[in-house]
């Protein structure tokens, strides 16, 4: 019934083998302010395409490598994103560099394995600012700079400027999220299976695209198959089974 409803292409990223109990990222954060710390999180996607965002711990900006552990169960999994969240400094921007030097796994029997380091990931950043109810006009000079990626024998690195909050702005605070992501295959168009009565009531046919209201939005959906009926659905007007994972 559901044949033909899945996403196109495999999930891109670092493959984490089945049986892994712990994923370890060895990372270094450089900053002109050694007291800086950041929070690291990763996204792991299971074999069904379901993403799980998991915390990896705190990373100090002391220029030294630190192990960041993520405990998992089952598998196989795919590591698709890594996020670093740091506080936006006040008065002056900071130049920082995040480097992931090594990725390793440990299975349930304690056997370690080194994973291939990503080389083609991309990076962007986003600032989340709060002004405690005060209105503020953003100044382009205070914005973070575009992250710049590089890779080599030393691992995957991203250089970026944090931006800053003006020193005379005592009301504002902000967090900068630096987002590293494996480029994914182009998403397939959302597809659906329709009942015969749905096609009859709408005048649509297999292969047609319809605009379907979903959660307040209008989404184009392509009908890829027709069936007589769907379980637990009344025959009045028919029904449409949509695959939202695409």
CSV table of C-alpha atoms in Angstrom, one decimal:
chain,number,residue,atom,x,y,z
A,1,UNK,CA,0.0,0.0,0.0
A,2,UNK,CA,2.7,2.5,1.0
A,3,UNK,CA,5.1,1.5,-1.8
A,4,UNK,CA,6.3,4.7,-3.6
A,5,UNK,CA,5.6,7.0,-0.7
A,6,UNK,CA,9.2,7.2,0.7
A,7,UNK,CA,11.8,10.0,0.4
A,8,UNK,CA,14.2,10.0,-2.6
A,9,UNK,CA,17.8,9.0,-1.8
A,10,UNK,CA,19.6,8.0,1.3
A,11,UNK,CA,20.2,10.3,4.3
A,12,UNK,CA,23.6,12.0,3.9
A,13,UNK,CA,25.9,12.3,6.9
A,14,UNK,CA,28.4,10.3,9.0
A,15,UNK,CA,27.2,6.7,9.3
A,16,UNK,CA,27.0,5.4,12.9
A,17,UNK,CA,27.0,1.5,12.9
A,18,UNK,CA,24.4,-0.6,14.5
A,19,UNK,CA,25.3,-1.7,18.0
A,20,UNK,CA,26.8,1.6,19.0
A,21,UNK,CA,26.5,2.5,22.7
A,22,UNK,CA,28.4,5.8,22.6
A,23,UNK,CA,29.3,8.3,19.9
A,24,UNK,CA,32.2,10.5,20.9
A,25,UNK,CA,33.1,13.8,19.2
A,26,UNK,CA,36.5,15.3,20.0
A,27,UNK,CA,36.2,19.0,19.5
A,28,UNK,CA,38.2,22.2,20.2
A,29,UNK,CA,36.9,25.7,20.6
A,30,UNK,CA,39.2,28.7,20.1
A,31,UNK,CA,38.2,32.2,21.3
A,32,UNK,CA,39.9,35.4,22.3
A,33,UNK,CA,38.0,35.1,25.6
A,34,UNK,CA,39.1,31.8,27.2
A,35,UNK,CA,36.3,31.9,29.7
A,36,UNK,CA,33.8,31.4,26.8
A,37,UNK,CA,31.8,28.1,26.9
A,38,UNK,CA,29.4,26.7,24.4
A,39,UNK,CA,26.7,24.0,24.4
A,40,UNK,CA,26.9,21.3,21.7
A,41,UNK,CA,24.1,19.2,20.3
A,42,UNK,CA,23.8,16.8,17.4
A,43,UNK,CA,21.1,15.3,15.3
A,44,UNK,CA,21.0,11.6,14.6
A,45,UNK,CA,18.6,10.1,12.1
A,46,UNK,CA,17.5,6.5,12.4
A,47,UNK,CA,16.9,4.0,9.6
A,48,UNK,CA,13.2,5.2,9.2
A,49,UNK,CA,14.3,8.8,8.7
A,50,UNK,CA,13.3,10.0,12.1
A,51,UNK,CA,15.6,12.7,13.5
A,52,UNK,CA,16.7,12.8,17.2
A,53,UNK,CA,18.3,16.0,18.6
A,54,UNK,CA,20.6,15.0,21.5
A,55,UNK,CA,22.8,17.1,23.8
A,56,UNK,CA,26.6,16.4,23.6
A,57,UNK,CA,27.7,18.6,26.5
A,58,UNK,CA,29.6,21.8,27.2
A,59,UNK,CA,32.7,22.9,25.3
A,60,UNK,CA,35.2,25.3,26.8
A,61,UNK,CA,37.0,27.8,24.6
A,62,UNK,CA,40.4,27.0,26.0
A,63,UNK,CA,41.9,25.8,22.7
A,64,UNK,CA,42.3,22.2,23.9
A,65,UNK,CA,40.5,19.1,22.5
A,66,UNK,CA,37.6,17.9,24.6
A,67,UNK,CA,35.6,14.6,24.3
A,68,UNK,CA,31.8,15.1,23.9
A,69,UNK,CA,29.8,12.0,24.4
A,70,UNK,CA,26.4,11.1,23.1
A,71,UNK,CA,24.9,7.8,24.4
A,72,UNK,CA,22.7,5.9,22.0
A,73,UNK,CA,21.0,2.6,21.6
A,74,UNK,CA,20.2,0.4,18.6
A,75,UNK,CA,21.0,1.7,15.2
A,76,UNK,CA,22.2,2.1,12.5
A,77,UNK,CA,22.1,5.9,12.7
A,78,UNK,CA,23.3,8.8,10.7
A,79,UNK,CA,24.9,12.0,12.1
A,80,UNK,CA,23.4,14.8,10.1
A,81,UNK,CA,24.0,18.0,12.1
A,82,UNK,CA,26.1,19.6,14.8
A,83,UNK,CA,25.1,22.8,16.6
A,84,UNK,CA,27.2,25.0,18.9
A,85,UNK,CA,25.4,27.6,21.0
A,86,UNK,CA,27.4,30.5,22.5
A,87,UNK,CA,26.5,33.7,24.2
A,88,UNK,CA,26.7,36.9,22.1
A,89,UNK,CA,29.3,39.1,23.8
A,90,UNK,CA,28.6,42.7,24.9
A,91,UNK,CA,30.6,45.6,23.5
A,92,UNK,CA,32.9,43.8,21.2
A,93,UNK,CA,32.6,40.9,18.7
A,94,UNK,CA,34.7,37.7,19.2
A,95,UNK,CA,36.4,35.6,16.5
A,96,UNK,CA,36.0,31.9,17.2
A,97,UNK,CA,36.9,28.6,15.6
A,98,UNK,CA,35.2,25.3,16.2
A,99,UNK,CA,37.2,22.2,15.1
A,100,UNK,CA,35.9,18.6,15.2
A,101,UNK,CA,39.1,16.5,15.1
A,102,UNK,CA,37.8,13.0,15.6
A,103,UNK,CA,34.6,11.0,15.6
A,104,UNK,CA,34.6,7.6,17.3
A,105,UNK,CA,32.1,5.0,18.4
A,106,UNK,CA,32.1,2.4,21.2
A,107,UNK,CA,29.9,-0.6,21.0
A,108,UNK,CA,28.2,-2.5,23.8
A,109,UNK,CA,31.2,-4.8,24.2
A,110,UNK,CA,33.6,-1.8,24.6
A,111,UNK,CA,35.1,-2.1,21.1
A,112,UNK,CA,36.1,1.3,19.6
A,113,UNK,CA,35.9,2.4,16.0
A,114,UNK,CA,37.0,5.6,14.3
A,115,UNK,CA,34.5,7.1,11.8
A,116,UNK,CA,35.3,9.0,8.7
A,117,UNK,CA,35.4,12.8,9.3
A,118,UNK,CA,32.9,14.9,7.3
A,119,UNK,CA,34.5,16.9,4.5
A,120,UNK,CA,31.6,18.4,2.5
A,121,UNK,CA,29.4,19.8,5.3
A,122,UNK,CA,28.1,23.4,5.2
A,123,UNK,CA,27.6,25.9,7.9
A,124,UNK,CA,25.4,28.8,8.8
A,125,UNK,CA,24.5,30.8,11.9
A,126,UNK,CA,21.5,32.4,13.6
A,127,UNK,CA,21.2,34.8,16.5
A,128,UNK,CA,18.4,34.6,19.0
A,129,UNK,CA,18.1,38.0,20.8
A,130,UNK,CA,16.0,39.1,23.7
A,131,UNK,CA,15.4,42.7,24.7
A,132,UNK,CA,13.3,42.3,27.8
A,133,UNK,CA,10.3,44.0,26.2
A,134,UNK,CA,12.4,47.0,25.0
A,135,UNK,CA,12.3,47.8,21.3
A,136,UNK,CA,15.6,47.8,19.4
A,137,UNK,CA,16.7,48.5,15.9
A,138,UNK,CA,19.3,46.0,14.7
A,139,UNK,CA,22.6,47.5,13.6
A,140,UNK,CA,24.3,45.7,10.7
A,141,UNK,CA,27.6,46.3,12.3
A,142,UNK,CA,26.7,44.1,15.3
A,143,UNK,CA,25.7,41.1,13.3
A,144,UNK,CA,27.7,37.9,13.2
A,145,UNK,CA,29.8,37.1,10.2
A,146,UNK,CA,29.1,34.3,7.8
A,147,UNK,CA,30.7,31.0,9.0
A,148,UNK,CA,33.6,29.8,6.9
A,149,UNK,CA,34.2,26.0,6.6
A,150,UNK,CA,37.5,24.2,6.0
A,151,UNK,CA,38.6,20.6,6.3
A,152,UNK,CA,41.9,18.8,6.3
A,153,UNK,CA,44.1,16.4,8.2
A,154,UNK,CA,43.3,18.2,11.4
A,155,UNK,CA,39.5,17.7,11.0
A,156,UNK,CA,36.6,19.8,10.1
A,157,UNK,CA,36.7,23.5,11.2
A,158,UNK,CA,34.4,26.5,11.1
A,159,UNK,CA,35.5,30.1,11.6
A,160,UNK,CA,33.0,32.8,12.5
A,161,UNK,CA,32.5,36.1,14.1
A,162,UNK,CA,30.0,36.2,17.0
A,163,UNK,CA,28.6,39.7,16.5
A,164,UNK,CA,28.0,41.7,19.6
A,165,UNK,CA,25.5,43.6,21.7
A,166,UNK,CA,26.3,47.4,22.0
A,167,UNK,CA,27.9,48.1,25.3
A,168,UNK,CA,25.3,50.8,26.2
A,169,UNK,CA,22.4,48.3,25.7
A,170,UNK,CA,21.9,46.9,29.1
A,171,UNK,CA,18.5,45.3,28.3
A,172,UNK,CA,19.5,42.9,25.5
A,173,UNK,CA,21.0,39.4,25.6
A,174,UNK,CA,21.5,37.0,22.8
A,175,UNK,CA,22.6,33.5,21.8
A,176,UNK,CA,24.5,32.6,18.6
A,177,UNK,CA,23.8,29.1,17.1
A,178,UNK,CA,26.5,27.9,14.7
A,179,UNK,CA,24.9,25.1,12.6
A,180,UNK,CA,26.9,22.5,10.7
A,181,UNK,CA,24.9,20.2,8.4
A,182,UNK,CA,25.5,17.5,5.9
A,183,UNK,CA,24.0,18.5,2.5
A,184,UNK,CA,20.9,16.3,1.9
A,185,UNK,CA,19.5,15.1,-1.4
A,186,UNK,CA,16.7,17.2,-2.8
A,187,UNK,CA,13.5,16.5,-1.0
A,188,UNK,CA,11.0,14.5,-2.9
A,189,UNK,CA,7.6,16.1,-3.6
A,190,UNK,CA,5.0,15.2,-1.0
A,191,UNK,CA,3.0,12.2,-2.3
A,192,UNK,CA,-0.3,10.6,-1.4
A,193,UNK,CA,-2.5,7.6,-1.9
A,194,UNK,CA,-6.2,8.5,-2.6
A,195,UNK,CA,-9.4,6.4,-2.4
A,196,UNK,CA,-11.6,5.9,-5.4
A,197,UNK,CA,-14.3,8.0,-3.8
A,198,UNK,CA,-11.9,10.9,-3.2
A,199,UNK,CA,-11.0,11.0,-6.9
A,200,UNK,CA,-14.6,10.8,-7.8
A,201,UNK,CA,-15.6,13.7,-5.5
A,202,UNK,CA,-12.7,16.0,-6.5
A,203,UNK,CA,-12.4,15.0,-10.2
A,204,UNK,CA,-8.7,14.3,-9.7
A,205,UNK,CA,-6.7,11.4,-11.2
A,206,UNK,CA,-3.5,9.5,-10.4
A,207,UNK,CA,-0.5,11.8,-11.3
A,208,UNK,CA,-2.4,15.0,-10.5
A,209,UNK,CA,-1.2,17.5,-8.0
A,210,UNK,CA,-3.6,19.1,-5.5
A,211,UNK,CA,-3.3,21.9,-3.0
A,212,UNK,CA,-4.1,20.5,0.4
A,213,UNK,CA,-4.5,22.6,3.6
A,214,UNK,CA,-2.2,21.3,6.4
A,215,UNK,CA,-1.8,23.0,9.7
A,216,UNK,CA,-2.8,26.4,8.4
A,217,UNK,CA,-0.6,26.1,5.3
A,218,UNK,CA,-1.4,25.0,1.7
A,219,UNK,CA,0.8,22.2,0.5
A,220,UNK,CA,1.0,20.8,-3.0
A,221,UNK,CA,0.5,17.0,-2.9
A,222,UNK,CA,0.9,14.6,-5.9
A,223,UNK,CA,-1.4,11.5,-6.0
A,224,UNK,CA,0.7,8.4,-6.9
A,225,UNK,CA,-1.8,5.6,-6.3
A,226,UNK,CA,-5.5,4.9,-5.9
A,227,UNK,CA,-7.1,2.3,-3.7
A,228,UNK,CA,-10.7,1.2,-3.0
A,229,UNK,CA,-10.8,2.4,0.7
A,230,UNK,CA,-8.8,3.2,3.8
A,231,UNK,CA,-9.4,1.5,7.2
A,232,UNK,CA,-11.5,3.5,9.7
A,233,UNK,CA,-12.3,6.2,7.1
A,234,UNK,CA,-15.9,6.8,6.0
A,235,UNK,CA,-16.7,6.7,2.3
A,236,UNK,CA,-18.3,10.1,2.2
A,237,UNK,CA,-16.0,12.2,0.0
A,238,UNK,CA,-13.2,9.7,0.3
A,239,UNK,CA,-9.8,10.1,1.9
A,240,UNK,CA,-6.2,11.0,1.1
A,241,UNK,CA,-3.2,9.3,2.8
A,242,UNK,CA,-0.2,11.6,2.8
A,243,UNK,CA,3.4,10.8,3.5
A,244,UNK,CA,4.7,13.7,5.5
A,245,UNK,CA,8.3,12.3,5.8
A,246,UNK,CA,9.0,13.4,2.2
